[in-house]
JSON list of C-alpha atoms in Angstrom, two decimals:
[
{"chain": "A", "resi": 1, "resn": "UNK", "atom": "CA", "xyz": [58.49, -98.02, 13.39]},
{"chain": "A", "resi": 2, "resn": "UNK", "atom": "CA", "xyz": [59.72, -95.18, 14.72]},
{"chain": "A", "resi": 3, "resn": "UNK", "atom": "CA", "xyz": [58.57, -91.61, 12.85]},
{"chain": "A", "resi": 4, "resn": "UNK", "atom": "CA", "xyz": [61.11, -88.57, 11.84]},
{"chain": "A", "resi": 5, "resn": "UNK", "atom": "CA", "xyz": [62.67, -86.58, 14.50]},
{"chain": "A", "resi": 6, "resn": "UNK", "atom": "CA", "xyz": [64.18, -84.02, 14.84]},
{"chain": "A", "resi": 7, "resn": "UNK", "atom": "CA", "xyz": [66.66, -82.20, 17.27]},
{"chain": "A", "resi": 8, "resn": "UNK", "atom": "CA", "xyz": [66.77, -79.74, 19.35]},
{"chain": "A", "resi": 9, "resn": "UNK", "atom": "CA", "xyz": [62.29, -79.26, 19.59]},
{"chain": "A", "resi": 10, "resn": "UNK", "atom": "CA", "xyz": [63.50, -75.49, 20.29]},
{"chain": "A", "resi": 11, "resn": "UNK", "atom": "CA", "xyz": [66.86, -73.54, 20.00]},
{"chain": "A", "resi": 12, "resn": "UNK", "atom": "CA", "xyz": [66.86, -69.71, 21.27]},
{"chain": "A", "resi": 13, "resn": "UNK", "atom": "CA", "xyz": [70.07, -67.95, 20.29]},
{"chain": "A", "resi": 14, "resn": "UNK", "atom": "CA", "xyz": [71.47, -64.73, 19.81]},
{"chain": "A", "resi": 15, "resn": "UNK", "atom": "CA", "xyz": [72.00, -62.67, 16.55]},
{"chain": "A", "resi": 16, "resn": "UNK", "atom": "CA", "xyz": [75.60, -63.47, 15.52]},
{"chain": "A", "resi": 17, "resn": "UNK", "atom": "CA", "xyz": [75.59, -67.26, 16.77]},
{"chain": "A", "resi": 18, "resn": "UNK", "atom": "CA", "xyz": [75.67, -70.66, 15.17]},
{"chain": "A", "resi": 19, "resn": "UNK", "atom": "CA", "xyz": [72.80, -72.86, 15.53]},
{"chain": "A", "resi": 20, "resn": "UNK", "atom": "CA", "xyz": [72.50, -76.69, 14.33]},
{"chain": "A", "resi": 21, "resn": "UNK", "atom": "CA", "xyz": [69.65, -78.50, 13.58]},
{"chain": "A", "resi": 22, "resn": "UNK", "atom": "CA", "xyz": [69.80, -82.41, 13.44]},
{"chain": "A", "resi": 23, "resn": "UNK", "atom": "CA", "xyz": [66.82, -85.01, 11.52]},
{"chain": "A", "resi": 24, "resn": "UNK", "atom": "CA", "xyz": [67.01, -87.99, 11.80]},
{"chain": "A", "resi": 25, "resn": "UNK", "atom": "CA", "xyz": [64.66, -89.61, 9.07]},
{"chain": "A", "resi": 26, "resn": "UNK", "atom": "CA", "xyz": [62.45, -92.57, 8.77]},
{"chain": "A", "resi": 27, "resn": "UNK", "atom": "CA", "xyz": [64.95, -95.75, 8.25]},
{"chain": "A", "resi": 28, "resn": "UNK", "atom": "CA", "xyz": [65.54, -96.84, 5.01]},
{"chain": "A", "resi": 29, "resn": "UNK", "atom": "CA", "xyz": [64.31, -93.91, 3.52]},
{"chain": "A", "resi": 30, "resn": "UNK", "atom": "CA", "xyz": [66.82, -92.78, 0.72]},
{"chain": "A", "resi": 31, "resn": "UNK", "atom": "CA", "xyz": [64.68, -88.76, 0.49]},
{"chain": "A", "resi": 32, "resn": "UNK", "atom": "CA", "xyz": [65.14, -86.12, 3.22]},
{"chain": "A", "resi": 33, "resn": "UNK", "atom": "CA", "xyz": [63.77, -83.22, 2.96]},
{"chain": "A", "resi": 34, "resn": "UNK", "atom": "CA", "xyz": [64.24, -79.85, 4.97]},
{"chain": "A", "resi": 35, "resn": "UNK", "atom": "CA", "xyz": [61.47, -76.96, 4.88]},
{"chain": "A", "resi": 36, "resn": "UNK", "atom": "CA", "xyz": [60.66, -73.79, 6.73]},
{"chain": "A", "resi": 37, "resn": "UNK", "atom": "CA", "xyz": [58.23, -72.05, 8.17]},
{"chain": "A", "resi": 38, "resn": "UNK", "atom": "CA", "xyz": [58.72, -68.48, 9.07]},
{"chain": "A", "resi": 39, "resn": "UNK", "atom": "CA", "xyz": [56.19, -66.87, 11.07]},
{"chain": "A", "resi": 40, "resn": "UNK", "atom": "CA", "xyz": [52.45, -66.01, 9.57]},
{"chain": "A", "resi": 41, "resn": "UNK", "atom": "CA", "xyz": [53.91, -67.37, 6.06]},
{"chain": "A", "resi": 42, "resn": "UNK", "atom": "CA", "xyz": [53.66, -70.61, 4.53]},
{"chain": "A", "resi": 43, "resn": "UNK", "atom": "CA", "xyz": [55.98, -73.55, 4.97]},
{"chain": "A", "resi": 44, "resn": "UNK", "atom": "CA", "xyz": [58.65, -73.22, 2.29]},
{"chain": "A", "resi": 45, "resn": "UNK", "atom": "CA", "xyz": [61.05, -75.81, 0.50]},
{"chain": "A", "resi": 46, "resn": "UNK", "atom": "CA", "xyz": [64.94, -75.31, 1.74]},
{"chain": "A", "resi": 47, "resn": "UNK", "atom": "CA", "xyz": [66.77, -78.54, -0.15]},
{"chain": "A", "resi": 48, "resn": "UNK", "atom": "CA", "xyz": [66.15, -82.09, -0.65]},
{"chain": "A", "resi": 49, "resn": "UNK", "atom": "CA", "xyz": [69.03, -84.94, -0.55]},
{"chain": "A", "resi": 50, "resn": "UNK", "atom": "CA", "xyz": [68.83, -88.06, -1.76]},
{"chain": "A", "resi": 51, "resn": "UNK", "atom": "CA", "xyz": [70.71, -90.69, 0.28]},
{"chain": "A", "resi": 52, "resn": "UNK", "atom": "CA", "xyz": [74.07, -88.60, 0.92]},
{"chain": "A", "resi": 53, "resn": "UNK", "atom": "CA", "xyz": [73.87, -85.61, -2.17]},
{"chain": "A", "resi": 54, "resn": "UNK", "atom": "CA", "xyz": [71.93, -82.84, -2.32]},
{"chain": "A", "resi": 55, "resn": "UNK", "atom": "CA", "xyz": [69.40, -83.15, -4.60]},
{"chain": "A", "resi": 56, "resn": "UNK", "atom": "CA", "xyz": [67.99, -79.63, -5.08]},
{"chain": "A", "resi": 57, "resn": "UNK", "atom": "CA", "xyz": [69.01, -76.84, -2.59]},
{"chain": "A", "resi": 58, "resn": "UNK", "atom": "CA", "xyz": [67.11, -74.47, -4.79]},
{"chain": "A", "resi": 59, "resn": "UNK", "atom": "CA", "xyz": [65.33, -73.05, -1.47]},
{"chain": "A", "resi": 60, "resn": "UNK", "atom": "CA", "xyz": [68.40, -72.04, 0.58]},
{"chain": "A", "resi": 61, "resn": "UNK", "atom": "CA", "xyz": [68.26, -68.38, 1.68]},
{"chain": "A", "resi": 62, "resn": "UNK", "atom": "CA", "xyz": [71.55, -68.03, 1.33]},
{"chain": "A", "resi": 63, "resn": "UNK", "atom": "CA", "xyz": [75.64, -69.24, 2.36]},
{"chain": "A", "resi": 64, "resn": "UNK", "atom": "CA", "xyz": [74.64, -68.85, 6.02]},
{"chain": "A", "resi": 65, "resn": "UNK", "atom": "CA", "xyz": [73.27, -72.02, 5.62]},
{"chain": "A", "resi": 66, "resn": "UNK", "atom": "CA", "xyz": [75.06, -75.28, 5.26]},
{"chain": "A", "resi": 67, "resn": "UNK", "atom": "CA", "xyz": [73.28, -78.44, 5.14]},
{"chain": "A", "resi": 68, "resn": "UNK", "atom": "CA", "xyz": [74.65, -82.27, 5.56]},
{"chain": "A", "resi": 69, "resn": "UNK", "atom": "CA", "xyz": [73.98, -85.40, 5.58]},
{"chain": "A", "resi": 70, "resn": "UNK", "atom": "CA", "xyz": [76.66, -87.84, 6.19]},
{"chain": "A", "resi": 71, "resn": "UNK", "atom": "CA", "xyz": [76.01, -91.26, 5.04]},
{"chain": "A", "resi": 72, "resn": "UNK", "atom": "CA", "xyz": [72.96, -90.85, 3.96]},
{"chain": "A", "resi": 73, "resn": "UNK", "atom": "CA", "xyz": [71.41, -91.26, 7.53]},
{"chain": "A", "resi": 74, "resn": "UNK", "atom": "CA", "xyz": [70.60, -88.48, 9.52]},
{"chain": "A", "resi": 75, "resn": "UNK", "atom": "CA", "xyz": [70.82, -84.54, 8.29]},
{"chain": "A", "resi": 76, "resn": "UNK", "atom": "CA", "xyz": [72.29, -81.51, 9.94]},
{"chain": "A", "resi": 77, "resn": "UNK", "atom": "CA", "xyz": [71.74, -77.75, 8.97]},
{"chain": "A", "resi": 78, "resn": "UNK", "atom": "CA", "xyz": [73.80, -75.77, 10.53]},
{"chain": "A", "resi": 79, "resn": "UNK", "atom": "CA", "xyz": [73.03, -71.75, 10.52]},
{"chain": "A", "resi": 80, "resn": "UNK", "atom": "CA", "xyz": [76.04, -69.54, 10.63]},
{"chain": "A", "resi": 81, "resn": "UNK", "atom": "CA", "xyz": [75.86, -66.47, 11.37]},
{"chain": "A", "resi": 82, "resn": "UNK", "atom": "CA", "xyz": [72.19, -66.55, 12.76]},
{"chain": "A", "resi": 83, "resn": "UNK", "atom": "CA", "xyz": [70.57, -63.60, 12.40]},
{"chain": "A", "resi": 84, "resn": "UNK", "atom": "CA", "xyz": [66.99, -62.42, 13.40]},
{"chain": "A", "resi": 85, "resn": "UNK", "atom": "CA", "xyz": [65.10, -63.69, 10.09]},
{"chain": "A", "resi": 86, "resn": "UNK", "atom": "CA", "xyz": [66.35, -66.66, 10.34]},
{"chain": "A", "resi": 87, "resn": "UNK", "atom": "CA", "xyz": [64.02, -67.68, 13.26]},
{"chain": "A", "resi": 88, "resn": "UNK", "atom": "CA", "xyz": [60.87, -69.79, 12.71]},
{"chain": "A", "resi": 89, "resn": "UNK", "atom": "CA", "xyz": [60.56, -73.59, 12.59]},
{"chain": "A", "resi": 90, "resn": "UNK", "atom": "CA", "xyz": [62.48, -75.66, 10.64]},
{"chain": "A", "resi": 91, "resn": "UNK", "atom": "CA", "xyz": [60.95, -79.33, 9.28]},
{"chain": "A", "resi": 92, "resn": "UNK", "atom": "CA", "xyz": [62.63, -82.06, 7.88]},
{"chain": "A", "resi": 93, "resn": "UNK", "atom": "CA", "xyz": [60.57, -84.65, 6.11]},
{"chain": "A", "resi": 94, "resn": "UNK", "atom": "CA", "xyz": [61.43, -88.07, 4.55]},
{"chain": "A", "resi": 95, "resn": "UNK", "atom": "CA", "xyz": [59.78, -90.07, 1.98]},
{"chain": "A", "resi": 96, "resn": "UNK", "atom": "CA", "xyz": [60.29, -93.75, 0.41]},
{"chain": "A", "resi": 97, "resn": "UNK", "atom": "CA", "xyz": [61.00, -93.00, -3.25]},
{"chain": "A", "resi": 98, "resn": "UNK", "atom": "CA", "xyz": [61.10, -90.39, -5.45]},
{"chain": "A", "resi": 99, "resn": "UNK", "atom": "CA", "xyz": [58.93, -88.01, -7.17]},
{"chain": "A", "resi": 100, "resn": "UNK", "atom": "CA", "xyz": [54.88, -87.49, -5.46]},
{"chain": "A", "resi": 101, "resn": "UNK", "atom": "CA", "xyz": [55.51, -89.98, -2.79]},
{"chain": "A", "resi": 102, "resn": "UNK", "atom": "CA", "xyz": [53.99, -88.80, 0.64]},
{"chain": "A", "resi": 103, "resn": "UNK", "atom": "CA", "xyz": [57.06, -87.00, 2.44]},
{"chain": "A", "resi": 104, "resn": "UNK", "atom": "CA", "xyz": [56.15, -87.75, 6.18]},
{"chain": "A", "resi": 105, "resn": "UNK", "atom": "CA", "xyz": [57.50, -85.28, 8.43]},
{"chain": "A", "resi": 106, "resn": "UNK", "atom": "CA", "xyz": [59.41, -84.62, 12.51]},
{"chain": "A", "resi": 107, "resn": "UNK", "atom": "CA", "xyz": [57.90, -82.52, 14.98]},
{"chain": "A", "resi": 108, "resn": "UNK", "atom": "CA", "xyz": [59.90, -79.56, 13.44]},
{"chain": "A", "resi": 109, "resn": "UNK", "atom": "CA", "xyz": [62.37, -77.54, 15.11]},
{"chain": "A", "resi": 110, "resn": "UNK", "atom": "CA", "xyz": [61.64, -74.06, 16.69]},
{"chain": "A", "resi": 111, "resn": "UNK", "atom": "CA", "xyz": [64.12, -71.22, 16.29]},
{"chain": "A", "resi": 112, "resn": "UNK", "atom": "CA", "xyz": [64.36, -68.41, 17.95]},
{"chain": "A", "resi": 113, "resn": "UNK", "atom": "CA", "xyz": [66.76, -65.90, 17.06]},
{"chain": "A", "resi": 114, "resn": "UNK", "atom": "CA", "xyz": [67.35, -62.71, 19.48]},
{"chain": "B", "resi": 1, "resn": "UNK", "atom": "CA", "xyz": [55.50, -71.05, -11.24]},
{"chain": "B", "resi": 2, "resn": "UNK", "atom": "CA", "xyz": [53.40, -73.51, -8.64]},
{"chain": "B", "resi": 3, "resn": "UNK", "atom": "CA", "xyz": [51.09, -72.04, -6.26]},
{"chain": "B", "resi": 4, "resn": "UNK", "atom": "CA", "xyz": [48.78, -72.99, -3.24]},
{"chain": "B", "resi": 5, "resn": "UNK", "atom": "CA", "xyz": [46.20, -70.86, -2.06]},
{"chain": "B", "resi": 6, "resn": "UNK", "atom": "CA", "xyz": [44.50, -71.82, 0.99]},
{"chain": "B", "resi": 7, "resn": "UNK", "atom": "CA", "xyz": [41.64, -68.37, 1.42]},
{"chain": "B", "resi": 8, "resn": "UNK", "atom": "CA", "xyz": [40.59, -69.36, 4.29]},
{"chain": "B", "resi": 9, "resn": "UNK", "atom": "CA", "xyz": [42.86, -68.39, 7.46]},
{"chain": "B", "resi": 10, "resn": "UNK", "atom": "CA", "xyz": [40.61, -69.46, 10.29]},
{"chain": "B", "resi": 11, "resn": "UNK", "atom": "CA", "xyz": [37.42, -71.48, 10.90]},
{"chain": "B", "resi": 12, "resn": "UNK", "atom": "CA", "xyz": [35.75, -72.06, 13.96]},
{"chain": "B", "resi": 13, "resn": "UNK", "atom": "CA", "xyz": [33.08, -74.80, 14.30]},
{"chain": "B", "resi": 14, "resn": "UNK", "atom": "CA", "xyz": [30.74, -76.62, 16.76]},
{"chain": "B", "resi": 15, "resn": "UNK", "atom": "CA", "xyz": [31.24, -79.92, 17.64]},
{"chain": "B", "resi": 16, "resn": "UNK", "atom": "CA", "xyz": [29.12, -81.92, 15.04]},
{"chain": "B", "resi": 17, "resn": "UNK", "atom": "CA", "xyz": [29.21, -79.45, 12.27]},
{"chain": "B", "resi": 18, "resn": "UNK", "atom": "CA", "xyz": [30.33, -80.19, 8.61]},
{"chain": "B", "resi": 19, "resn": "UNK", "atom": "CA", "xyz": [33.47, -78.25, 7.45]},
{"chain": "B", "resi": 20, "resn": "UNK", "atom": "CA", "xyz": [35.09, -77.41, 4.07]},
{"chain": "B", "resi": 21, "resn": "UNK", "atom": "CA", "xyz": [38.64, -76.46, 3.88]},
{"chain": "B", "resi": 22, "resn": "UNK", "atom": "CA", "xyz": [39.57, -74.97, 0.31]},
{"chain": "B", "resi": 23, "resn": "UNK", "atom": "CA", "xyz": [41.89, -75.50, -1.73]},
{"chain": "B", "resi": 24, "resn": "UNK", "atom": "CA", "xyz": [43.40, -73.59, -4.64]},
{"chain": "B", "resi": 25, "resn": "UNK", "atom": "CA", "xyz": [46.29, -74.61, -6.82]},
{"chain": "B", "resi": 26, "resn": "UNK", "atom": "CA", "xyz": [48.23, -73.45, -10.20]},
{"chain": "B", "resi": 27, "resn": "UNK", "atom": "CA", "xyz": [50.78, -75.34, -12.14]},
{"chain": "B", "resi": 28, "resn": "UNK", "atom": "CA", "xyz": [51.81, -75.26, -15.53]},
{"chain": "B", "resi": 29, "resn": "UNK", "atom": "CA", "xyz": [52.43, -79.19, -15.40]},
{"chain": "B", "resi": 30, "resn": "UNK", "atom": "CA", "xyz": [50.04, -81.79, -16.20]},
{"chain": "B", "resi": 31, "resn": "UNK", "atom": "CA", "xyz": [51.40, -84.05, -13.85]},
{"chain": "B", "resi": 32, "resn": "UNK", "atom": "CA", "xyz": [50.73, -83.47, -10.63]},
{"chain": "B", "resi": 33, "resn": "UNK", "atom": "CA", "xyz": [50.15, -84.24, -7.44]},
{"chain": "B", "resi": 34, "resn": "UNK", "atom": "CA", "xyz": [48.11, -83.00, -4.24]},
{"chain": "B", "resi": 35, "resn": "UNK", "atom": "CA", "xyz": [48.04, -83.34, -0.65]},
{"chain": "B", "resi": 36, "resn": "UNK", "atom": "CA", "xyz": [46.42, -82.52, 2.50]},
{"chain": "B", "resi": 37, "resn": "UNK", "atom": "CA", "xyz": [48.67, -82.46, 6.00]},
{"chain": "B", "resi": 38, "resn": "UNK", "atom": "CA", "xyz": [47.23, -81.89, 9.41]},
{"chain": "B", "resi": 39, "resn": "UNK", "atom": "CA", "xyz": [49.15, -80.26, 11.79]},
{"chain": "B", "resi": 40, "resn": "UNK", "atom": "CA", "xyz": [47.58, -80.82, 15.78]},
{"chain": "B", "resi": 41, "resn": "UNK", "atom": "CA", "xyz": [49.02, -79.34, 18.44]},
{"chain": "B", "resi": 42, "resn": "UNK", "atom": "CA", "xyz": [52.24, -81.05, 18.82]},
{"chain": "B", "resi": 43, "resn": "UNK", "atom": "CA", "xyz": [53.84, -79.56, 16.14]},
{"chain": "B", "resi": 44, "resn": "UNK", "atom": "CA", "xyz": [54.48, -82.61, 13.14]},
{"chain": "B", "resi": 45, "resn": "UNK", "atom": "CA", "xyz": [52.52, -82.32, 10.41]},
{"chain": "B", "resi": 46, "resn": "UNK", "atom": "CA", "xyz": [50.58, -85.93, 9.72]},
{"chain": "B", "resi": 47, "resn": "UNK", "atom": "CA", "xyz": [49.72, -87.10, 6.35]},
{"chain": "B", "resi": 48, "resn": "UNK", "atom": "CA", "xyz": [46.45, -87.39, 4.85]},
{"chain": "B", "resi": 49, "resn": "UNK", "atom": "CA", "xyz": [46.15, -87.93, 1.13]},
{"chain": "B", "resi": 50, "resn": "UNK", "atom": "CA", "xyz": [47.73, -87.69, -1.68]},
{"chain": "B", "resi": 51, "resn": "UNK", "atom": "CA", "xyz": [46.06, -87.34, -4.85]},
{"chain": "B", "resi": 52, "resn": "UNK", "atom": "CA", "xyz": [47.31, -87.33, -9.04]},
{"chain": "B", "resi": 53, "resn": "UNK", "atom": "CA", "xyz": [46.03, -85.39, -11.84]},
{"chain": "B", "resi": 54, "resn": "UNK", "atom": "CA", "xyz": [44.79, -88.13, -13.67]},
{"chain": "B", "resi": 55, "resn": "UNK", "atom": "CA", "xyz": [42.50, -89.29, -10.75]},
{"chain": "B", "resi": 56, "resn": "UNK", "atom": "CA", "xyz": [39.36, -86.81, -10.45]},
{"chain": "B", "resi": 57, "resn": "UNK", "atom": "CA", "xyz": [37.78, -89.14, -8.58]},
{"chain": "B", "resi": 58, "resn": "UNK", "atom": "CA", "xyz": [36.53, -88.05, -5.19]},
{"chain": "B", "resi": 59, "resn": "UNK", "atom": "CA", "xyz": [37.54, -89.71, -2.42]},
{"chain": "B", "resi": 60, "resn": "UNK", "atom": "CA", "xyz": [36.42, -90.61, 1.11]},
{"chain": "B", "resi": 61, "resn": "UNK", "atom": "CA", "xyz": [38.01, -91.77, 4.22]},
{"chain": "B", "resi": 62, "resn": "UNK", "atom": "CA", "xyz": [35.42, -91.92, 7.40]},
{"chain": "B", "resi": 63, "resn": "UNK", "atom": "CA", "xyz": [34.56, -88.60, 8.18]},
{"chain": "B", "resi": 64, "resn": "UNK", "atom": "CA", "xyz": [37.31, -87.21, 5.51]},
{"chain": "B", "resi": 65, "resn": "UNK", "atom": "CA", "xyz": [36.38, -86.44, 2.00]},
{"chain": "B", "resi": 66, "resn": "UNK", "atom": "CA", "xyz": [38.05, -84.59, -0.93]},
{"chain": "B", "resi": 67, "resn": "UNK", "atom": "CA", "xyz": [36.95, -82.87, -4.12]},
{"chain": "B", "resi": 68, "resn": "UNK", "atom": "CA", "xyz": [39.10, -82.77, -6.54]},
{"chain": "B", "resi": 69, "resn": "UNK", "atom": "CA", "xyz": [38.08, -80.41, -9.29]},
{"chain": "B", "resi": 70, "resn": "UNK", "atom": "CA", "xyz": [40.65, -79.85, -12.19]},
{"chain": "B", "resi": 71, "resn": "UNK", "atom": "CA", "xyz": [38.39, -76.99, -14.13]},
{"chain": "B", "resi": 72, "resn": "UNK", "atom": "CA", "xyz": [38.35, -74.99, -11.09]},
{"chain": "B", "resi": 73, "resn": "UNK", "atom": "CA", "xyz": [42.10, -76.15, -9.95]},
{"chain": "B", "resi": 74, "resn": "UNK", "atom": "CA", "xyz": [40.49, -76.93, -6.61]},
{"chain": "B", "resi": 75, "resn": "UNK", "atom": "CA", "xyz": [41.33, -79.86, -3.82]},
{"chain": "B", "resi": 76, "resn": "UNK", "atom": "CA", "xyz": [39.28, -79.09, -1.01]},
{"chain": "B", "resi": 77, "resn": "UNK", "atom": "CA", "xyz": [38.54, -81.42, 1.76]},
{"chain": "B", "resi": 78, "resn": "UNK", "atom": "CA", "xyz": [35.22, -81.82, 4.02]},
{"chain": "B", "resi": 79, "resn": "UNK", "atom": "CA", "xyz": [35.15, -82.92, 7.65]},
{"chain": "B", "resi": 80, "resn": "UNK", "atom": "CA", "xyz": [32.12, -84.60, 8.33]},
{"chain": "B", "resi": 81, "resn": "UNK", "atom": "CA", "xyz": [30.30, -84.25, 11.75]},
{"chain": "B", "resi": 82, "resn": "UNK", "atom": "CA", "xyz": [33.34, -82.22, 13.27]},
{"chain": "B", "resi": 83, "resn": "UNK", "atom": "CA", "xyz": [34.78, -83.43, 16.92]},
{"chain": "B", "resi": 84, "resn": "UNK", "atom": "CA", "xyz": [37.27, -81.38, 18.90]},
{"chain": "B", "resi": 85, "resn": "UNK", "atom": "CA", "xyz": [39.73, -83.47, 18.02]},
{"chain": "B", "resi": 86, "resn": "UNK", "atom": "CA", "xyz": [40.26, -82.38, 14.66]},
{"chain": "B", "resi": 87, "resn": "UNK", "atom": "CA", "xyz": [41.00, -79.04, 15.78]},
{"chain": "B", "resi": 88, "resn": "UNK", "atom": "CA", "xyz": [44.26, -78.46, 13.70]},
{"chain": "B", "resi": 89, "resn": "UNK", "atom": "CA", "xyz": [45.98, -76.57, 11.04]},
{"chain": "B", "resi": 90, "resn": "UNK", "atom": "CA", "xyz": [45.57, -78.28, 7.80]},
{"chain": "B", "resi": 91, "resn": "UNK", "atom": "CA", "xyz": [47.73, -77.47, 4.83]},
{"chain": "B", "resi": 92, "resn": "UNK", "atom": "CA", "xyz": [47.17, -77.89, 1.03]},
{"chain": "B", "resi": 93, "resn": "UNK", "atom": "CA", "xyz": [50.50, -79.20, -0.71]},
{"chain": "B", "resi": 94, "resn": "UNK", "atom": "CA", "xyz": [51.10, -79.42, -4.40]},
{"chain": "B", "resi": 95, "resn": "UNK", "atom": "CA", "xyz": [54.04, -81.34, -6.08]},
{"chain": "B", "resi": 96, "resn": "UNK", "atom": "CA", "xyz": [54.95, -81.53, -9.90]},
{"chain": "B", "resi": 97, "resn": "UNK", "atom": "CA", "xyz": [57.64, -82.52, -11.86]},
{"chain": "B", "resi": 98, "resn": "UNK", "atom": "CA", "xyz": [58.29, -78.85, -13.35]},
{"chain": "B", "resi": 99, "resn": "UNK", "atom": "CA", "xyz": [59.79, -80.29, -16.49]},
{"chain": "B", "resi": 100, "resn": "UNK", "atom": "CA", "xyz": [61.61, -82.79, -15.01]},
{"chain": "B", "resi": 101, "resn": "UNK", "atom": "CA", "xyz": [63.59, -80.07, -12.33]},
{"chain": "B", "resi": 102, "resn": "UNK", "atom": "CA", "xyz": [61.96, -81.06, -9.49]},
{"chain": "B", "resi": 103, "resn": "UNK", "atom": "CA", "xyz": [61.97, -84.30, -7.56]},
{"chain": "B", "resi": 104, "resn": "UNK", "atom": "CA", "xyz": [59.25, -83.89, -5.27]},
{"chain": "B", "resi": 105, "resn": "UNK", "atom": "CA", "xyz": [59.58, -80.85, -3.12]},
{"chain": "B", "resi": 106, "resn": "UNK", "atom": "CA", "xyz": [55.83, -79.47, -1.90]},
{"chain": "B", "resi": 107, "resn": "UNK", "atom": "CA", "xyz": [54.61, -76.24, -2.42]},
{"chain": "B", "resi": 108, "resn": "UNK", "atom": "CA", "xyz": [52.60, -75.33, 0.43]},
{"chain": "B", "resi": 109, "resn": "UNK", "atom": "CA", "xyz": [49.37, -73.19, 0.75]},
{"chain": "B", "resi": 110, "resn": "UNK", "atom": "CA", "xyz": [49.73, -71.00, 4.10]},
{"chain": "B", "resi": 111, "resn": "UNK", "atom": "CA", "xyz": [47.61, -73.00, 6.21]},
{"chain": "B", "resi": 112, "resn": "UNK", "atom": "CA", "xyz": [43.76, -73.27, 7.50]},
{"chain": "B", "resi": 113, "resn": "UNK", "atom": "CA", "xyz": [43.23, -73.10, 11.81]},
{"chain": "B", "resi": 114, "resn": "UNK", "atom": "CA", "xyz": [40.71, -75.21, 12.44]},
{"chain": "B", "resi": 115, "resn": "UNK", "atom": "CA", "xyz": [38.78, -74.78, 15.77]},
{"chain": "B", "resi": 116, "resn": "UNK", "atom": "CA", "xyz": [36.00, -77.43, 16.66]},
{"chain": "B", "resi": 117, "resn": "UNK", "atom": "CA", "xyz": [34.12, -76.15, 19.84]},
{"chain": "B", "resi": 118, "resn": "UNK", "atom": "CA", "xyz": [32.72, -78.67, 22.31]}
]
């Protein structure tokens, strides 16, 4: 069975531009999960969708970020207008039910913003 | 508020060694859960156990145990007889329902580098 991934493993843009980030979760699992980890901190909750609504987006930044996830398959969060905080790696995990299960999670996605 | 402390930044070990990773948590819910992830060099971060509140037993998998200790809010996790290969960062999660606001999002201590020498 094939694990989470995610897409691109690294994005370097410039301050100003739009990046998107694509997860493609575990099949036939309903939770998808997107987290953060900015450099030398720890790995931080962005939003959480269950099949095709967002859940809880209690963790985005801010309205720079936009998050999808069209028919409750695979995610996008796009980041518009990048700017330099915004870099660090970006994980989306998926998980069978709800509530405690073990959220298993993609290679993460590394962004770099100049 | 939940929190995850993980003290310890970086450990280096030689190859056969016994390591603790610790583990420090606060939540205001009874309910509860814990986990370990390890993250090796390729970047995803692989699951390892998951543990409730209502379960103080300890547990052991192999060369992987865990102590969990709810008077000392602790969940730390012992490598027996260390090999390179578990040269990793390992993260302490916690996940509770938060009065019924939360549906499973982990709160994340900030991570343990693990070095096993040869």
């Amino acid at each position: 069975e094939a694990g989470v991934t995610q897409f691109p493993s690294h994005s370097v843009i410039e301050k100003g531009q739009t990046v998107t980030l694509r997860c493609d979760p575990i099949s036939g699992h309903d939770n998808l999960y997107w987290y953060r980890r900015v450099m030398g901190k720890e790995i931080k909750f962005l939003l959480h969708f269950v099949k095709e609504s967002k859940q809880d987006e209690s963790g985005m930044p801010n309205n720079r970020f936009l998050a999808e996830r069209t028919g409750g398959t695979y995610s996008t969060l796009k980041v518009q207008p990048a700017e330099l905080e915004d870099s660090g790696v970006y994980f989306c995990a998926s998980s069978q039910g709800l509530n405690f299960y073990e959220q298993y999670f993609g290679p993460g996605t590394r962004l770099t913003v100049t | 508020a939940q929190k995850v402390t993980q003290a310890q930044t970086e450990i280096s070990v030689v190859e056969k060694e016994d390591v603790t990773l610790d583990c420090v948590y606060e939540t205001r819910d009874t309910t509860y859960y814990l986990f370990w992830y390890k993250q090796p060099p390729s970047g995803e971060l692989v699951f390892l156990i998951r543990r409730n509140s209502f379960d103080e037993q300890n547990e052991i998998s192999g060369r992987y145990s865990w102590n969990f200790q709810k008077s000392t809010s602790s969940f730390n996790f012992t490598i027996t007889a260390s090999q390179v290969v578990d040269s990793a960062v390992y993260f302490c999660a916690l996940s509770s329902n938060a009065g019924g606001t939360s549906y499973g999002k982990l709160t994340f201590g900030q991570g343990t580098i693990l070095t096993v020498h040869p």
